[in-house]
């Protein structure tokens, strides 16, 4: 009897190890067999790009695909967002997978048969429209992942929420949009998402590579406007007034000193840049007012708050010291894209199954609205390579430019990564 139960146990153990192995192999096989479709979808979206909050046809095609897979589909979330809910055959957590779907006002210069010829108006200026950040690849990858996971439905231990989000690059003037609005409209609720995964293709990272980082991977991006008010006077007699131009130059030095002298840079990076300075009309008039506009990038919420306080203090006190005033307006933008350390550690082996080259990177001072989801629930955001093997990273065209180019074979790594992350997360619960 004992002998038999040991035998049964060893068969069961052997079988479970065997079936686990089969599962990984199945995932790899599925990622390979869906690749052709993923490339076809990507080319379709690349040729038919749409701007943020105007992704009508894009959303239609996504919804049609998700419906054809038999899942529950919600449309019109945050203007053009689409959400598909795939309920697995077994109980388990709700995993969120997110892709952004918007294009940019950039006129494509890449010579491919599926290049965009679409033109539109952006803030009243006519421009070509292009998927110049690679969001077309994100849509195609997630559509592929949706198809593969739908085929595994009865064995899925939980639910997957496929979140196709508009306007990551920002909503048109005067409109809300993107991840913030999706969250506001309840995209993470009923069923409640327990963990969320998202990726971005990178034109400067070799195909097959995955870049990740625990904690702050992308910066919070806040905008500031400083209005310095002095007293207008003749340029020949500055002592007769209060010169806001000189005060502004002192404030800029003060802002640089916040980063250089008052911020613990060994903990996290921080950036303050003045991008616009405007004041005055001619050589011999000292004007009344100068306006400065700039950006603040931080990777830690505590540091972000401290930097904001210091900007207010520095600007107002420097102005006060010479009898001027400074009004400081800080407009909060995208939060820090924060990768939950426990989730990152737990899921790293899944990324390593998807790629033999998983690199722990330095933080990026760009911003990303995936941060709004990761503020609500534990999230993991990472990059996949799209750089052709024969191109050096320094020769890759930057995102948001007319020559932006992605090697489509990089998408397979994205499909594999999202599949492994979803299945492993469900299995580890
Ligand atoms: Zn972008
Ligand atoms: Zn992007």
Coordinates of C-alpha atoms and ligand atoms in Angstrom, one line a residue:
X1 CA 0.0 0.0 0.0
X2 CA 2.8 2.4 1.1
X3 CA 4.8 1.4 -1.9
X4 CA 1.8 2.1 -4.2
X5 CA 1.1 5.5 -2.7
X6 CA 4.8 6.4 -3.1
X7 CA 4.6 5.3 -6.7
X8 CA 1.4 7.3 -7.2
X9 CA 3.1 10.3 -5.6
X10 CA 6.2 10.1 -7.7
X11 CA 4.1 9.8 -10.8
X12 CA 2.1 12.8 -9.8
X13 CA 5.2 14.8 -9.0
X14 CA 6.8 13.7 -12.2
X15 CA 3.7 14.6 -14.1
X16 CA 3.3 18.1 -12.6
X17 CA 6.9 18.9 -13.4
X18 CA 6.4 17.5 -16.9
X19 CA 3.2 19.5 -17.4
X20 CA 4.8 22.7 -16.1
X21 CA 7.6 22.2 -18.7
X22 CA 5.0 21.6 -21.4
X23 CA 3.3 24.8 -20.5
X24 CA 6.4 26.9 -21.0
X25 CA 7.1 25.1 -24.2
X26 CA 3.5 25.7 -25.3
X27 CA 3.8 29.4 -24.5
X28 CA 7.0 29.6 -26.7
X29 CA 5.2 27.7 -29.4
X30 CA 2.1 29.9 -29.3
X31 CA 4.2 33.1 -29.3
X32 CA 6.0 31.8 -32.4
X33 CA 2.8 30.8 -34.2
X34 CA 0.9 34.0 -33.5
X35 CA 3.9 36.2 -34.8
X36 CA 2.7 36.4 -38.4
X37 CA -0.7 37.7 -37.3
X38 CA 0.9 40.2 -34.9
X39 CA 3.1 41.6 -37.7
X40 CA 0.0 41.9 -40.0
X41 CA -2.0 43.8 -37.3
X42 CA 1.0 46.0 -36.6
X43 CA 1.3 47.0 -40.2
X44 CA -2.4 47.7 -40.4
X45 CA -2.2 50.1 -37.4
X46 CA 1.0 51.6 -38.7
X47 CA -0.6 52.5 -42.0
X48 CA -3.7 53.8 -40.3
X49 CA -2.6 55.9 -37.3
X50 CA -4.9 58.0 -35.2
X51 CA -4.2 60.8 -32.7
X52 CA -5.1 60.6 -29.0
X53 CA -8.8 60.5 -28.1
X54 CA -9.5 60.1 -31.8
X55 CA -8.5 56.4 -32.2
X56 CA -12.0 55.5 -33.5
X57 CA -11.1 53.0 -36.2
X58 CA -8.2 51.6 -34.1
X59 CA -10.6 50.9 -31.2
X60 CA -13.2 49.4 -33.6
X61 CA -10.6 46.9 -35.0
X62 CA -9.4 46.0 -31.5
X63 CA -13.0 45.5 -30.2
X64 CA -13.9 43.4 -33.2
X65 CA -10.9 41.1 -32.5
X66 CA -11.6 40.7 -28.8
X67 CA -15.3 39.9 -29.6
X68 CA -14.2 37.3 -32.1
X69 CA -12.3 35.6 -29.3
X70 CA -15.6 35.4 -27.3
X71 CA -14.7 37.7 -24.5
X72 CA -16.7 40.4 -22.8
X73 CA -15.8 43.7 -24.4
X74 CA -16.3 47.3 -23.2
X75 CA -15.8 50.2 -25.5
X76 CA -15.8 54.0 -25.2
X77 CA -13.9 54.1 -22.0
X78 CA -12.0 57.4 -21.7
X79 CA -13.2 58.3 -25.2
X80 CA -11.9 55.4 -27.3
X81 CA -10.5 52.9 -24.8
X82 CA -11.4 49.2 -25.2
X83 CA -11.3 46.6 -22.5
X84 CA -11.6 42.9 -22.9
X85 CA -12.3 40.6 -20.0
X86 CA -11.3 37.0 -20.3
X87 CA -12.6 34.8 -17.5
X88 CA -10.5 31.6 -17.1
X89 CA -12.0 28.3 -16.3
X90 CA -10.4 28.2 -12.8
X91 CA -10.5 30.6 -9.9
X92 CA -7.7 33.1 -9.4
X93 CA -6.6 36.7 -9.5
X94 CA -7.4 39.4 -12.0
X95 CA -4.4 40.4 -14.1
X96 CA -4.4 43.6 -16.0
X97 CA -2.4 43.9 -19.3
X98 CA -2.2 47.4 -20.8
X99 CA -1.4 48.7 -24.3
X100 CA -1.5 52.3 -25.4
X101 CA -3.0 52.9 -28.9
X102 CA -2.4 56.5 -30.0
X103 CA -0.1 58.0 -32.7
X104 CA 1.6 61.3 -33.0
X105 CA 1.6 64.4 -35.3
X106 CA 4.8 63.4 -37.1
X107 CA 5.2 63.0 -40.9
X108 CA 6.7 59.6 -41.7
X109 CA 9.9 59.4 -43.7
X110 CA 10.5 55.7 -43.4
X111 CA 10.5 53.8 -46.7
X112 CA 8.3 50.8 -45.9
X113 CA 5.3 49.6 -48.0
X114 CA 3.0 50.2 -45.0
X115 CA 4.3 53.7 -44.2
X116 CA 1.6 56.2 -43.0
X117 CA 0.2 58.7 -45.5
X118 CA -2.4 59.9 -43.1
X119 CA -2.7 63.7 -42.5
X120 CA -4.7 65.5 -39.9
X121 CA -4.9 68.6 -37.8
X122 CA -3.2 68.9 -34.5
X123 CA -4.0 71.9 -32.4
X124 CA -5.0 73.7 -35.6
X125 CA -1.8 72.9 -37.5
X126 CA -1.9 70.3 -40.3
X127 CA 0.6 67.5 -40.0
X128 CA 1.3 63.9 -41.0
X129 CA 0.2 61.3 -38.5
X130 CA 2.6 58.5 -37.6
X131 CA 3.0 55.8 -35.0
X132 CA 6.3 57.4 -34.1
X133 CA 6.5 55.9 -30.6
X134 CA 5.7 52.3 -31.5
X135 CA 2.3 52.1 -29.9
X136 CA 1.1 50.2 -33.0
X137 CA 3.4 47.4 -31.9
X138 CA 1.9 47.5 -28.4
X139 CA -1.6 47.1 -29.8
X140 CA -0.6 44.2 -32.0
X141 CA 1.3 42.4 -29.2
X142 CA -1.6 42.6 -26.8
X143 CA -4.1 41.4 -29.5
X144 CA -1.8 38.4 -30.0
X145 CA -1.6 37.8 -26.3
X146 CA -5.4 38.0 -26.1
X147 CA -5.7 35.4 -28.8
X148 CA -3.2 33.0 -27.3
X149 CA -4.7 33.3 -23.8
X150 CA -8.2 32.9 -25.1
X151 CA -7.1 29.5 -26.5
X152 CA -6.0 28.5 -23.0
X153 CA -9.2 29.8 -21.4
X154 CA -10.3 26.6 -19.6
X155 CA -6.9 26.2 -17.9
X156 CA -6.5 29.8 -16.9
X157 CA -6.4 30.3 -13.1
X158 CA -8.1 33.7 -13.0
X159 CA -9.2 36.5 -15.2
X160 CA -7.3 38.7 -17.6
X161 CA -8.3 42.3 -18.3
X162 CA -6.9 43.5 -21.7
X163 CA -6.7 47.3 -21.4
X164 CA -6.3 49.2 -24.7
X165 CA -5.8 52.8 -23.7
X166 CA -6.0 56.0 -25.8
X167 CA -4.0 59.2 -25.6
X168 CA -0.8 58.1 -23.7
X169 CA 1.0 61.0 -25.4
X170 CA -1.5 63.4 -23.9
X171 CA -5.1 64.5 -24.8
X172 CA -5.9 67.3 -27.2
X173 CA -6.0 70.7 -25.6
X174 CA -8.9 71.2 -23.2
X175 CA -9.7 67.4 -23.0
X176 CA -8.9 64.9 -20.4
X177 CA -7.6 61.5 -21.4
X178 CA -5.2 58.6 -21.2
X179 CA -4.6 56.4 -18.2
X180 CA -5.7 58.9 -15.6
X181 CA -9.2 59.1 -17.2
X182 CA -9.3 55.3 -17.7
X183 CA -8.6 54.9 -13.9
X184 CA -11.2 57.6 -13.1
X185 CA -13.8 55.7 -15.2
X186 CA -13.1 52.6 -13.2
X187 CA -11.0 50.5 -15.5
X188 CA -9.3 48.8 -12.6
X189 CA -12.6 47.9 -10.9
X190 CA -15.2 45.2 -11.2
X191 CA -13.5 42.9 -11.5
X192 CA -10.7 44.5 -9.5
X193 CA -7.3 44.2 -11.0
X194 CA -4.8 42.8 -8.6
X195 CA -1.6 43.4 -10.6
X196 CA -0.9 45.1 -13.9
X197 CA 1.8 44.7 -16.5
X198 CA 2.8 47.0 -19.4
X199 CA 5.6 47.3 -21.9
X200 CA 7.1 49.8 -24.3
X201 CA 9.1 49.0 -27.4
X202 CA 12.4 50.8 -27.6
X203 CA 14.0 51.8 -30.9
X204 CA 17.5 51.9 -29.4
X205 CA 17.4 48.6 -27.6
X206 CA 18.5 45.4 -29.5
X207 CA 15.8 43.0 -30.6
X208 CA 15.2 40.3 -28.0
X209 CA 16.4 42.3 -25.1
X210 CA 14.2 43.3 -22.1
X211 CA 15.1 46.3 -19.9
X212 CA 13.6 46.6 -16.5
X213 CA 14.2 48.3 -13.1
X214 CA 12.6 47.9 -9.7
X215 CA 11.0 51.0 -8.1
X216 CA 11.0 54.3 -10.2
X217 CA 11.7 53.3 -13.8
X218 CA 10.4 56.5 -15.4
X219 CA 10.1 60.0 -14.0
X220 CA 7.3 62.1 -12.7
X221 CA 6.9 65.0 -15.2
X222 CA 5.6 68.3 -13.7
X223 CA 5.4 71.6 -15.4
X224 CA 6.1 74.9 -13.7
X225 CA 5.4 78.5 -14.6
X226 CA 7.2 81.3 -12.7
X227 CA 6.0 84.9 -13.2
X228 CA 8.5 87.4 -11.9
X229 CA 7.1 90.9 -11.4
X230 CA 9.4 93.9 -11.0
X231 CA 8.9 97.6 -11.7
X232 CA 9.3 98.9 -15.2
X233 CA 11.9 101.6 -15.9
X234 CA 14.3 103.1 -18.4
X235 CA 17.2 100.8 -19.4
X236 CA 19.7 103.6 -18.6
X237 CA 18.5 103.9 -15.0
X238 CA 17.9 100.4 -13.5
X239 CA 18.0 101.8 -10.0
X240 CA 14.8 103.6 -10.8
X241 CA 12.9 100.3 -11.0
X242 CA 13.1 96.6 -10.1
X243 CA 14.6 94.5 -13.0
X244 CA 12.8 91.2 -13.4
X245 CA 15.3 90.0 -16.0
X246 CA 18.2 90.0 -13.6
X247 CA 16.0 88.4 -10.9
X248 CA 15.0 85.7 -13.4
X249 CA 18.6 84.9 -14.1
X250 CA 19.3 84.6 -10.3
X251 CA 16.2 82.3 -10.0
X252 CA 17.5 80.0 -12.8
X253 CA 20.8 79.7 -11.0
X254 CA 18.9 79.0 -7.8
X255 CA 16.8 76.3 -9.6
X256 CA 20.0 74.6 -10.8
X257 CA 21.4 74.7 -7.3
X258 CA 18.3 72.9 -6.0
X259 CA 19.4 69.9 -8.1
X260 CA 23.2 70.4 -7.7
X261 CA 23.4 71.3 -4.0
X262 CA 20.2 70.3 -2.2
X263 CA 19.1 67.0 -3.7
X264 CA 20.4 63.6 -2.6
X265 CA 21.5 62.6 -6.1
X266 CA 22.9 59.2 -5.0
X267 CA 19.4 58.2 -4.1
X268 CA 17.6 59.2 -7.3
X269 CA 18.2 61.5 -10.2
X270 CA 16.3 64.8 -10.5
X271 CA 16.1 67.4 -13.3
X272 CA 14.8 70.9 -13.5
X273 CA 14.9 72.6 -16.9
X274 CA 13.7 76.0 -17.9
X275 CA 12.5 75.6 -21.5
X276 CA 11.0 79.1 -22.1
X277 CA 11.8 82.6 -20.8
X278 CA 9.9 85.5 -22.0
X279 CA 10.1 89.2 -21.1
X280 CA 10.8 92.6 -22.5
X281 CA 10.3 94.4 -25.8
X282 CA 13.4 96.5 -26.6
X283 CA 17.0 97.3 -25.6
X284 CA 16.4 100.3 -23.4
X285 CA 13.3 99.3 -21.4
X286 CA 13.5 97.2 -18.3
X287 CA 10.2 95.4 -18.4
X288 CA 7.7 94.8 -15.7
X289 CA 7.4 91.1 -16.0
X290 CA 9.3 88.0 -17.0
X291 CA 7.7 84.5 -17.4
X292 CA 9.6 81.3 -17.2
X293 CA 8.2 77.8 -18.0
X294 CA 10.0 74.6 -17.4
X295 CA 9.8 70.9 -16.5
X296 CA 10.6 69.0 -13.3
X297 CA 11.6 65.3 -13.5
X298 CA 11.8 63.2 -10.3
X299 CA 11.9 59.4 -9.6
X300 CA 10.7 59.4 -6.0
X301 CA 7.5 60.9 -4.7
X302 CA 9.2 62.3 -1.5
X303 CA 11.9 63.9 -3.6
X304 CA 9.2 65.2 -5.9
X305 CA 7.4 67.0 -3.1
X306 CA 10.7 68.4 -1.7
X307 CA 11.8 69.7 -5.0
X308 CA 8.5 71.4 -5.5
X309 CA 8.7 73.1 -2.1
X310 CA 12.3 74.3 -2.8
X311 CA 11.3 75.7 -6.2
X312 CA 8.6 77.8 -4.6
X313 CA 10.9 78.9 -1.8
X314 CA 13.9 79.7 -4.0
X315 CA 11.9 81.7 -6.6
X316 CA 9.9 83.7 -4.1
X317 CA 12.8 84.5 -1.7
X318 CA 15.2 85.5 -4.4
X319 CA 12.5 87.8 -5.9
X320 CA 11.7 89.2 -2.4
X321 CA 15.4 89.9 -1.7
X322 CA 15.4 92.7 -4.4
X323 CA 11.9 93.9 -4.0
X324 CA 10.3 91.9 -6.8
X325 CA 7.7 89.1 -6.5
X326 CA 7.6 85.7 -8.0
X327 CA 4.4 83.7 -8.5
X328 CA 5.1 80.0 -8.8
X329 CA 2.5 77.6 -10.4
X330 CA 3.4 73.9 -10.4
X331 CA 1.1 71.7 -12.5
X332 CA 1.3 68.1 -11.6
X333 CA 1.7 65.8 -14.6
X334 CA 2.3 62.0 -14.9
X335 CA 3.5 60.5 -11.6
X336 CA 6.6 58.4 -11.2
X337 CA 6.2 55.0 -13.0
X338 CA 6.8 52.9 -10.0
X339 CA 7.6 49.2 -10.3
X340 CA 6.5 47.4 -7.2
X341 CA 9.7 45.9 -5.7
X342 CA 8.0 42.7 -4.5
X343 CA 6.1 42.2 -7.8
X344 CA 9.3 42.9 -9.8
X345 CA 11.3 40.4 -7.8
X346 CA 8.6 37.8 -8.1
X347 CA 8.2 38.2 -11.8
X348 CA 11.8 38.6 -12.9
X349 CA 12.1 34.8 -13.7
X350 CA 9.1 35.2 -16.1
X351 CA 10.9 38.0 -18.0
X352 CA 14.0 35.8 -18.0
X353 CA 12.0 33.0 -19.6
X354 CA 11.0 35.4 -22.4
X355 CA 14.5 36.7 -23.1
X356 CA 18.1 35.6 -22.5
X357 CA 19.1 39.2 -22.2
X358 CA 17.2 40.8 -19.3
X359 CA 19.0 44.0 -18.3
X360 CA 18.5 46.0 -15.1
X361 CA 18.7 49.6 -16.4
X362 CA 19.2 53.0 -14.9
X363 CA 16.0 55.1 -14.6
X364 CA 14.7 57.1 -17.5
X365 CA 13.8 60.7 -17.0
X366 CA 11.0 60.5 -19.6
X367 CA 7.5 60.0 -18.3
X368 CA 4.7 57.5 -19.0
X369 CA 1.1 57.4 -18.0
X370 CA 1.2 53.7 -17.1
X371 CA 2.1 55.3 -13.8
X372 CA -1.5 56.1 -13.0
X373 CA -2.4 52.3 -12.9
X374 CA 0.8 51.5 -10.9
X375 CA -0.3 54.1 -8.4
X376 CA -3.5 52.2 -7.7
X377 CA -2.3 48.5 -7.9
X378 CA 1.1 46.9 -8.0
X379 CA 2.5 47.3 -11.5
X380 CA 5.5 46.2 -13.6
X381 CA 6.5 48.2 -16.6
X382 CA 9.4 47.2 -18.9
X383 CA 11.0 47.8 -22.3
X384 CA 11.5 45.4 -25.2
X385 CA 14.0 45.9 -28.0
X386 CA 13.1 47.0 -31.5
X387 CA 16.6 47.8 -32.8
X388 CA 17.7 45.7 -35.9
X389 CA 20.8 43.6 -35.2
X390 CA 22.9 45.5 -37.8
X391 CA 22.2 49.0 -36.4
X392 CA 24.2 50.5 -33.5
X393 CA 22.1 51.9 -30.7
X394 CA 23.6 55.4 -31.3
X395 CA 22.5 55.3 -34.9
X396 CA 18.8 54.5 -34.1
X397 CA 16.4 57.3 -34.8
X398 CA 14.7 58.6 -31.7
X399 CA 11.1 58.0 -30.8
X400 CA 8.8 60.8 -32.0
X401 CA 10.9 61.5 -35.1
X402 CA 10.0 60.9 -38.8
X403 CA 12.7 58.2 -39.2
X404 CA 11.6 56.2 -36.1
X405 CA 11.9 52.5 -37.0
X406 CA 11.1 49.3 -35.3
X407 CA 12.3 45.8 -36.2
X408 CA 9.1 43.8 -36.1
X409 CA 10.8 40.6 -34.9
X410 CA 11.2 42.4 -31.5
X411 CA 7.5 42.0 -30.9
X412 CA 7.8 38.3 -30.2
X413 CA 9.7 39.0 -27.0
X414 CA 6.8 41.2 -25.9
X415 CA 4.2 38.5 -26.6
X416 CA 6.3 35.9 -24.7
X417 CA 6.9 38.3 -21.8
X418 CA 3.2 39.2 -21.3
X419 CA 2.2 35.5 -21.6
X420 CA 4.7 34.3 -19.1
X421 CA 3.9 37.2 -16.7
X422 CA 0.2 36.5 -16.8
X423 CA 0.4 32.7 -16.5
X424 CA 3.2 32.7 -13.9
X425 CA 1.4 35.3 -11.8
X426 CA -1.7 33.2 -11.8
X427 CA 0.2 30.0 -11.1
X428 CA 2.1 31.5 -8.2
X429 CA -1.0 32.6 -6.4
Ligands
LIG1 ZN1 6.0 58.6 -27.0
LIG2 ZN1 5.2 55.8 -26.2

